[in-house]
Tab-separated table of C-alpha atoms in Angstrom:
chain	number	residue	atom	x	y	z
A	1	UNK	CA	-124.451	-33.062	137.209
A	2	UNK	CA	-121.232	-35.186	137.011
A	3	UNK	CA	-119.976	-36.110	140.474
A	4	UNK	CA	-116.155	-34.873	141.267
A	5	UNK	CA	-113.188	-37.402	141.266
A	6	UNK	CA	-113.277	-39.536	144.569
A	7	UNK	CA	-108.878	-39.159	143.969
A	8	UNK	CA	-106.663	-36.948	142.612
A	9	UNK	CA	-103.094	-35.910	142.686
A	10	UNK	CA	-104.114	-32.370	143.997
A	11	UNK	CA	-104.307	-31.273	147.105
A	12	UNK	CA	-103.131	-29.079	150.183
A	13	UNK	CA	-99.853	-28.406	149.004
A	14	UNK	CA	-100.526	-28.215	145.100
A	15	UNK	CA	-99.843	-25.147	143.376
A	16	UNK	CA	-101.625	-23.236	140.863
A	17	UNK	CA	-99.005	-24.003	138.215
A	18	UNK	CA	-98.921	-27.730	139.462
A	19	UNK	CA	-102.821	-28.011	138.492
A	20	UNK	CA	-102.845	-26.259	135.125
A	21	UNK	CA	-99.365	-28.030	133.973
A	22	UNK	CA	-99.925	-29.754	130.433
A	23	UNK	CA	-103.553	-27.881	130.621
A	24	UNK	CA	-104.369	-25.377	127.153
A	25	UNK	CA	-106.423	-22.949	127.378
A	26	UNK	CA	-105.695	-21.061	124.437
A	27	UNK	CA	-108.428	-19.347	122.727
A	28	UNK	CA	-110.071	-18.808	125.944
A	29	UNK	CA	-110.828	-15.568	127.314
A	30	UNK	CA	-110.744	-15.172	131.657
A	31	UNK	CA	-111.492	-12.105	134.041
A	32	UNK	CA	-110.690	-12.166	137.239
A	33	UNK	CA	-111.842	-9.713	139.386
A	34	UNK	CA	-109.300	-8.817	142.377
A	35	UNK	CA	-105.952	-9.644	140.145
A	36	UNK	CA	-103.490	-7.062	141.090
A	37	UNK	CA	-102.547	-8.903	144.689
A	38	UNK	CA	-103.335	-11.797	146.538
A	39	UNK	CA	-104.378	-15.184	144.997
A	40	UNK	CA	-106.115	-13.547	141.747
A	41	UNK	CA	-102.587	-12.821	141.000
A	42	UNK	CA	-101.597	-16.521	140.936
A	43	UNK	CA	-104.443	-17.328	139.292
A	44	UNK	CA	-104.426	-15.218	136.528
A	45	UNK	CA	-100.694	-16.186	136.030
A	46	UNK	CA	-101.521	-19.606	135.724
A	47	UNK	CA	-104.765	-18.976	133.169
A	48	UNK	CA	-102.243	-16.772	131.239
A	49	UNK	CA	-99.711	-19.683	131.543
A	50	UNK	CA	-101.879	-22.207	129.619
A	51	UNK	CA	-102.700	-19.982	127.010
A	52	UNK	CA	-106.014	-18.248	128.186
A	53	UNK	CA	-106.081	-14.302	127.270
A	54	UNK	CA	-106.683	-12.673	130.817
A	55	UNK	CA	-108.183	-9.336	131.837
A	56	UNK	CA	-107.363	-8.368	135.336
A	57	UNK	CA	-110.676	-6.547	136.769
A	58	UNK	CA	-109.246	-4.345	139.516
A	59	UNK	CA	-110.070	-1.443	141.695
A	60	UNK	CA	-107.081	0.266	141.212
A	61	UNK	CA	-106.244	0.074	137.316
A	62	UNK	CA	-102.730	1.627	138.172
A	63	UNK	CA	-101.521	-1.319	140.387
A	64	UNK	CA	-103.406	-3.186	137.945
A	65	UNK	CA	-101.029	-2.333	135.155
A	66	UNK	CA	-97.747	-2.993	137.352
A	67	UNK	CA	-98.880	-6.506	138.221
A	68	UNK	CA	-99.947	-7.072	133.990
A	69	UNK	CA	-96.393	-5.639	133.263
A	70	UNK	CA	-94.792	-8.001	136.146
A	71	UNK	CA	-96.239	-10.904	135.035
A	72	UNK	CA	-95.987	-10.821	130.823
A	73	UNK	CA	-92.610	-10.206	131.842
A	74	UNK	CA	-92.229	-13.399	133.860
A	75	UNK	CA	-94.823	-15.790	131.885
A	76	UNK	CA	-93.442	-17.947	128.974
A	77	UNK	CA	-93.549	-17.114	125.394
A	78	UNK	CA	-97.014	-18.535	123.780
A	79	UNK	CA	-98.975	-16.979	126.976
A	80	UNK	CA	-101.740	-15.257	127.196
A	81	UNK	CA	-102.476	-11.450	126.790
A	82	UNK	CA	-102.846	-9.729	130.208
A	83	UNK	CA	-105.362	-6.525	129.938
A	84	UNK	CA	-106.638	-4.399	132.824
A	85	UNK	CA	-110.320	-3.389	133.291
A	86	UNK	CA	-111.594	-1.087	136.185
A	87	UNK	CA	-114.022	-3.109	138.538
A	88	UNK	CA	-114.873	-1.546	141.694
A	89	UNK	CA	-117.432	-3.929	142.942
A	90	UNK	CA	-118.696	-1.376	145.609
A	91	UNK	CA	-119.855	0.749	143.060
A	92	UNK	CA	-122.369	-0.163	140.651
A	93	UNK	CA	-121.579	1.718	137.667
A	94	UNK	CA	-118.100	0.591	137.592
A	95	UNK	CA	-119.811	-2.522	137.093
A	96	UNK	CA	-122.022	-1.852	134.390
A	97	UNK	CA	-119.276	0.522	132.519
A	98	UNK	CA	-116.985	-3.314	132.834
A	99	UNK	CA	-120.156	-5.398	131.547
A	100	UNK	CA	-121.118	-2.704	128.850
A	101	UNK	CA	-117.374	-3.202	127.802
A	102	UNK	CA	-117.274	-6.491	126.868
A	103	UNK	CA	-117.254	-7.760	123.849
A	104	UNK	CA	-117.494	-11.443	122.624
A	105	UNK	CA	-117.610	-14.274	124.528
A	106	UNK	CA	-116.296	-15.202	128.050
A	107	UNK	CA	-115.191	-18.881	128.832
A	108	UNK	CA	-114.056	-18.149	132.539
A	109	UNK	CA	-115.129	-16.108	135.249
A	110	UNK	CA	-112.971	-15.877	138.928
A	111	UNK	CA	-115.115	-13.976	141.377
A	112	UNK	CA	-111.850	-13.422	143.500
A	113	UNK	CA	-111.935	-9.986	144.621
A	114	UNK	CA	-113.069	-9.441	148.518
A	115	UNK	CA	-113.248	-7.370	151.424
A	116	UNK	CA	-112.813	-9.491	154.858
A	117	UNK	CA	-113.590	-8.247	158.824
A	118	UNK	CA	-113.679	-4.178	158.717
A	119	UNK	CA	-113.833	-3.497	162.381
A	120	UNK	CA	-116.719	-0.955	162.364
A	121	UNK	CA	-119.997	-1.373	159.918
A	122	UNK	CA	-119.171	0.315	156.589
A	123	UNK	CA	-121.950	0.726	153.637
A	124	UNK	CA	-121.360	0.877	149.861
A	125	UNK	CA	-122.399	4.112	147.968
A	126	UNK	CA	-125.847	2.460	147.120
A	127	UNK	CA	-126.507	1.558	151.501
A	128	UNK	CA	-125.249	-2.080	151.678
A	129	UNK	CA	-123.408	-3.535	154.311
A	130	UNK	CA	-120.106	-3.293	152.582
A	131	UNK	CA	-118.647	-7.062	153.132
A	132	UNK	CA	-122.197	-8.808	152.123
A	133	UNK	CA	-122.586	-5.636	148.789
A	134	UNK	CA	-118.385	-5.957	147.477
A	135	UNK	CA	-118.937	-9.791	148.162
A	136	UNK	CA	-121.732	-11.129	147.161
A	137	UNK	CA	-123.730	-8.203	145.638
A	138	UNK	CA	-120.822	-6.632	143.492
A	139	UNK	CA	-120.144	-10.329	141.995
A	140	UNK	CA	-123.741	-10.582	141.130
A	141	UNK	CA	-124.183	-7.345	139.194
A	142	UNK	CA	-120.895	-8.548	137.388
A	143	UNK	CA	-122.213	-12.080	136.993
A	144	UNK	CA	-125.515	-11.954	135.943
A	145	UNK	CA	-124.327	-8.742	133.640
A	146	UNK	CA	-121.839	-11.053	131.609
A	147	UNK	CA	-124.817	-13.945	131.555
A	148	UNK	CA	-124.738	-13.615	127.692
A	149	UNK	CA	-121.020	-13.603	127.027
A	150	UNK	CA	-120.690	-16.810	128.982
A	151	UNK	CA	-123.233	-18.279	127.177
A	152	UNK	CA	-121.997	-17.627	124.078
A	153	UNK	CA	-118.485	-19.639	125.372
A	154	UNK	CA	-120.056	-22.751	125.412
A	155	UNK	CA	-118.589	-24.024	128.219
A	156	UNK	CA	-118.031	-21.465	130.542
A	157	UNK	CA	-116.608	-21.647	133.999
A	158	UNK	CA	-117.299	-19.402	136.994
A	159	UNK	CA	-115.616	-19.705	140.040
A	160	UNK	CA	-116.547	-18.030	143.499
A	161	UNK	CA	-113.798	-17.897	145.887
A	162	UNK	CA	-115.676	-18.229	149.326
A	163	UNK	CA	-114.170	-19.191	152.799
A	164	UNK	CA	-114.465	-21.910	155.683
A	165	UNK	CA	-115.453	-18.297	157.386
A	166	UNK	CA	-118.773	-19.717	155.643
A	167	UNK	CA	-119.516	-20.921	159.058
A	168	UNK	CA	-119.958	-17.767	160.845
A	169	UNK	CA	-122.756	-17.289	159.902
A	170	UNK	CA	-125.816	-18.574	157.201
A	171	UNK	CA	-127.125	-15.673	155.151
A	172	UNK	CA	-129.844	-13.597	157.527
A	173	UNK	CA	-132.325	-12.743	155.087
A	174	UNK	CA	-134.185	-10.278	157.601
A	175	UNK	CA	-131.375	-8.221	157.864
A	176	UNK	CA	-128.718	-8.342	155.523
A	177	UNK	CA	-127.327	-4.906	156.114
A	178	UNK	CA	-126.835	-5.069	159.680
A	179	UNK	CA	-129.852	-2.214	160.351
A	180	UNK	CA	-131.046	-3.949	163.535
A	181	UNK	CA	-129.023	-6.482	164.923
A	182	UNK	CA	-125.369	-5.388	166.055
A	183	UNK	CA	-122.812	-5.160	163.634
A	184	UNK	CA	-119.873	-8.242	163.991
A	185	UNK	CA	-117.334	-8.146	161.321
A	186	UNK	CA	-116.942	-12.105	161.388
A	187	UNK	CA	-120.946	-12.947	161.022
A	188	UNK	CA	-120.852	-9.997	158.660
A	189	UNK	CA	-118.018	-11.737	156.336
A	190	UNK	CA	-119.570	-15.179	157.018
A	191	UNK	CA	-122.524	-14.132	155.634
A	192	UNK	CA	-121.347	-12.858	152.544
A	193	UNK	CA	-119.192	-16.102	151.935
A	194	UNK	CA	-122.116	-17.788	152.538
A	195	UNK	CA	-123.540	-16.374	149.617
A	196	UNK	CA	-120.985	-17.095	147.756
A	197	UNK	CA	-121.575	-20.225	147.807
A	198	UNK	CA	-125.211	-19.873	147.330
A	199	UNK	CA	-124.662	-17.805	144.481
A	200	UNK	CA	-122.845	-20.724	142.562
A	201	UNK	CA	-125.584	-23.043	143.527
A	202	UNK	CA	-127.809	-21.063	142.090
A	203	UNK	CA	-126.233	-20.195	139.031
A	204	UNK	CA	-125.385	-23.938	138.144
A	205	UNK	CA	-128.958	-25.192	138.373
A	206	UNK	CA	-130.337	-21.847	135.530
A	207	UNK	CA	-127.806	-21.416	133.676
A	208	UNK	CA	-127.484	-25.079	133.325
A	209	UNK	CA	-128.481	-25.640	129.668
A	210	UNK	CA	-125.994	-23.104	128.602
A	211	UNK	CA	-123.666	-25.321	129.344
A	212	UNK	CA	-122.484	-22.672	132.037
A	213	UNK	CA	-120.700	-24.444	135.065
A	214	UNK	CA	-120.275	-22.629	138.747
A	215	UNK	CA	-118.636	-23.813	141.590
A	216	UNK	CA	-117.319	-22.281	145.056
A	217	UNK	CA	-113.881	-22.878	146.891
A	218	UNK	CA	-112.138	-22.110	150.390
A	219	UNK	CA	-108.529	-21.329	149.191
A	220	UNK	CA	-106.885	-21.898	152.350
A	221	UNK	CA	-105.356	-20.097	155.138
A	222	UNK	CA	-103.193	-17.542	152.956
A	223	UNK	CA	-101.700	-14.816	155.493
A	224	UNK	CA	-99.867	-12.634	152.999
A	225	UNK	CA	-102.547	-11.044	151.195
A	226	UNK	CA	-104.240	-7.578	151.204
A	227	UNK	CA	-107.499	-9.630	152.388
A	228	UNK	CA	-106.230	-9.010	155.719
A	229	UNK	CA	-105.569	-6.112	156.031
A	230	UNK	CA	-109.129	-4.895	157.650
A	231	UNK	CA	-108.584	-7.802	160.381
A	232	UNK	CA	-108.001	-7.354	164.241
A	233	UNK	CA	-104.988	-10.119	164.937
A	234	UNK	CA	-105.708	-9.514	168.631
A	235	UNK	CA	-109.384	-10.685	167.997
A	236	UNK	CA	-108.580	-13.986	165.562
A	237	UNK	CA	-105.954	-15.224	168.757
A	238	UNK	CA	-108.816	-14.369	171.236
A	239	UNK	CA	-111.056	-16.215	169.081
A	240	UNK	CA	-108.946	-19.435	168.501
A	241	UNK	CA	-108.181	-19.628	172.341
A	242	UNK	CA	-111.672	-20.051	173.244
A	243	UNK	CA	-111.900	-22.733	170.554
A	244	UNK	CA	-114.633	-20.106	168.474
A	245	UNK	CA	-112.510	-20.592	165.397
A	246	UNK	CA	-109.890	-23.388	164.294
A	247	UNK	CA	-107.778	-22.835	161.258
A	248	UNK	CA	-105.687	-25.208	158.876
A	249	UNK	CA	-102.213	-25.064	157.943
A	250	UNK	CA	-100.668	-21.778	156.100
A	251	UNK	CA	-101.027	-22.044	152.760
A	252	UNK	CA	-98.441	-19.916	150.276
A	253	UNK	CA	-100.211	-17.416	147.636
A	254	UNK	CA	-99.171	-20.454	145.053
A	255	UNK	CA	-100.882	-23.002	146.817
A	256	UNK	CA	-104.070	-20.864	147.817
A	257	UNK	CA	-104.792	-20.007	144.016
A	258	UNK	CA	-104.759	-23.977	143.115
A	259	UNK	CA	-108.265	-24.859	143.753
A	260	UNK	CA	-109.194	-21.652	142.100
A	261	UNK	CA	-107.185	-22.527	138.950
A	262	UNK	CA	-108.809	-26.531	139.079
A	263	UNK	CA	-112.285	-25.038	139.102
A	264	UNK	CA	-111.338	-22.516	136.015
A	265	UNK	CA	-109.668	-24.859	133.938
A	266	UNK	CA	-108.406	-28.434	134.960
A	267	UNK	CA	-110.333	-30.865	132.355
A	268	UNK	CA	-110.479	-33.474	135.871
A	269	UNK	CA	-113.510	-31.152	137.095
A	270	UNK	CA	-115.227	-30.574	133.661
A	271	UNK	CA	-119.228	-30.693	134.294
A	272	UNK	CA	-118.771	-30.289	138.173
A	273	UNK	CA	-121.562	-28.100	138.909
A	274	UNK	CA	-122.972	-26.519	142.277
A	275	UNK	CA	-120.207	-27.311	144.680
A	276	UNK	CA	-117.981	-26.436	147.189
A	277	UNK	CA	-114.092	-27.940	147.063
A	278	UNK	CA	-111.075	-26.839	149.255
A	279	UNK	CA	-107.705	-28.515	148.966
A	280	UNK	CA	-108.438	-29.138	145.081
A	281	UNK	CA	-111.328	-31.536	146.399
A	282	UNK	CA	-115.148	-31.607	147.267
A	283	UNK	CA	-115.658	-30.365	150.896
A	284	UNK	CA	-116.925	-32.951	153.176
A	285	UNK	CA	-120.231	-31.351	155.521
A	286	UNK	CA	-120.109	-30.363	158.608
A	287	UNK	CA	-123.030	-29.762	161.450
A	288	UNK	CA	-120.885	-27.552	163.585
A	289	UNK	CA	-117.895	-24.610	163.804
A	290	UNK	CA	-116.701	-25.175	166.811
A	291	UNK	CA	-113.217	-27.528	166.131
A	292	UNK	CA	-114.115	-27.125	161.853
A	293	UNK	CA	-111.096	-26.881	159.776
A	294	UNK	CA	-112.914	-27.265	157.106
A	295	UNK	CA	-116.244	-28.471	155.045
A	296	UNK	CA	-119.070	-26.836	154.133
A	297	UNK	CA	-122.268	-26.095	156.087
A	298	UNK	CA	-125.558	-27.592	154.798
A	299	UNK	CA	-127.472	-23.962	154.564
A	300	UNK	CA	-124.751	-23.018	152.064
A	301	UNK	CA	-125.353	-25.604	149.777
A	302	UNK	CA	-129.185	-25.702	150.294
A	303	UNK	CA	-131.160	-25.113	147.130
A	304	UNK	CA	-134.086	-23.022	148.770
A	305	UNK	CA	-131.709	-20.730	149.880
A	306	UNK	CA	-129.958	-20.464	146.743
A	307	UNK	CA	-133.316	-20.003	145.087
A	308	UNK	CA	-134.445	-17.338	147.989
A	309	UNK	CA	-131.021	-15.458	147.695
A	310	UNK	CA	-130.982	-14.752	143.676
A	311	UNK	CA	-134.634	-13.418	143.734
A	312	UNK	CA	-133.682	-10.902	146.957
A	313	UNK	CA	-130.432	-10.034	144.619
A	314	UNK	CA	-132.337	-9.246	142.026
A	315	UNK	CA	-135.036	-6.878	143.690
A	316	UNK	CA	-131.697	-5.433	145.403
A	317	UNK	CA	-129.979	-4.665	142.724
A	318	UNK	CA	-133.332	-3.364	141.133
């Protein structure tokens, strides 16, 4: 696998429509699941932008249509179409009525959608802890469901937008669903982003010689999005006075959909397989969380896990 650019003229402050400037993506097709707020709005603007035809895979298909409508209305002629699809990633048979649904082949994939820090332990309509079964599980089913159509791309990108909360927690394989340890929304979320990660790991090294590519990102510390909106603001402060958790600079919506955008269609990461960037780069490791702004924890890019997670996603998912 090709190694990522040691320099680059993205970064922190880039914007989505900074990295896909002079990019073309027409004849392309892109989903991205989460689209109707948030970063996955940014980033299906700036697919659309260079040309790719975009379906915005969203929970609620009504807000779904306002944000389509918003944005042909504000993208430049020779876009992209925008269609809606309903995704609910908590439910499995919204995501097999979305995979039975799609026809032809599908050159990028934005696993975007997420549920962060519910305060009390919350299960999907199938018994899984809801952060680690919308997260990780939902994306899966969706992900391993489309296997053929991004295949048949030649070329095909997925992207899985994880978190520096990554390193709350590795994923506990003895009890994923919070049944005997006590419930903690911030181990709970970093273990899903964990997988995350994992997942893309995974995915790079089989799906390899169908010349699929996966990668993971942290987007950045975006406050205005609906991510939030589970999260305890009392809690985060408590946490970063005791030095638990450090975060980076606010990043706007713009700027937290770049890396996103670089992994789906910038030519400078083309072949870049089984990584983790933030800040349009390659995240440097870390050993610890306490003072970590960034980087990526060693059991989230370790192969056995990777390996360990797919097979326990598989017999999960049945």
């Amino acid at each position: 696998m090709s190694v990522p650019p040691t320099t680059s003229a993205f970064g922190a402050t880039t914007t989505a429509a900074e990295v896909i400037d002079g990019v073309d993506l027409h004849g392309r097709r892109a989903v991205v699941t989460g689209a109707s707020s948030g970063i996955g709005v940014e980033t299906a603007r700036a697919l659309a932008s260079a040309g790719a035809d975009v379906t915005l895979a969203v929970r609620n298909t009504e807000a779904g249509d306002r944000t389509a409508a918003r944005l042909a209305a504000e993208l430049p002629s020779g876009s992209g179409e925008l269609t809606v699809g309903r995704l609910d990633l908590a439910d499995r048979s919204t995501v097999a009525a979305f995979v039975a649904g799609w026809q032809g082949p599908l050159h990028i994939l934005v696993n975007n959608a997420g549920v962060m820090a519910p305060q009390q332990v919350t299960r999907t309509s199938d018994g899984r802890e809801q952060q680690f079964g919308v997260n990780h599980l939902g994306h899966f089913a969706l992900t391993t469901g489309l296997h053929r159509a991004l295949a048949a791309a030649g070329g095909a990108r997925i992207v899985s937008v994880s978190s520096t909360g990554h390193l709350f927690s590795p994923v506990v394989f003895d009890d994923l669903d919070y049944r005997f340890r006590p419930y903690d929304p911030w181990t709970s979320y970093g273990q899903s982003k964990t997988a995350n990660i994992l997942f893309a790991v995974a995915a790079a090294e089989r799906w390899a010689d169908d010349g699929i590519t996966a990668n993971a990102l942290m987007p950045g510390n975006i406050a205005d999005t609906n991510l939030a909106r589970h999260m305890d603001l009392r809690q985060i402060e408590e946490f970063i006075a005791s030095g638990e958790i450090a975060l980076p600079p606010q990043k706007t919506v713009a700027q937290g959909a770049a890396t996103s955008v670089l992994l789906a269609g910038s030519p400078t990461v083309a072949g870049v397989s089984g990584r983790y960037f933030e800040d349009c780069a390659q995240a440097e490791p870390v050993t610890g969380r306490a003072g970590a702004v960034g980087g990526v924890a060693p059991y989230a890019l370790d192969r056995d896990n990777a390996a360990r997670l797919w097979h326990v996603s598989e017999a999960l998912l049945g």
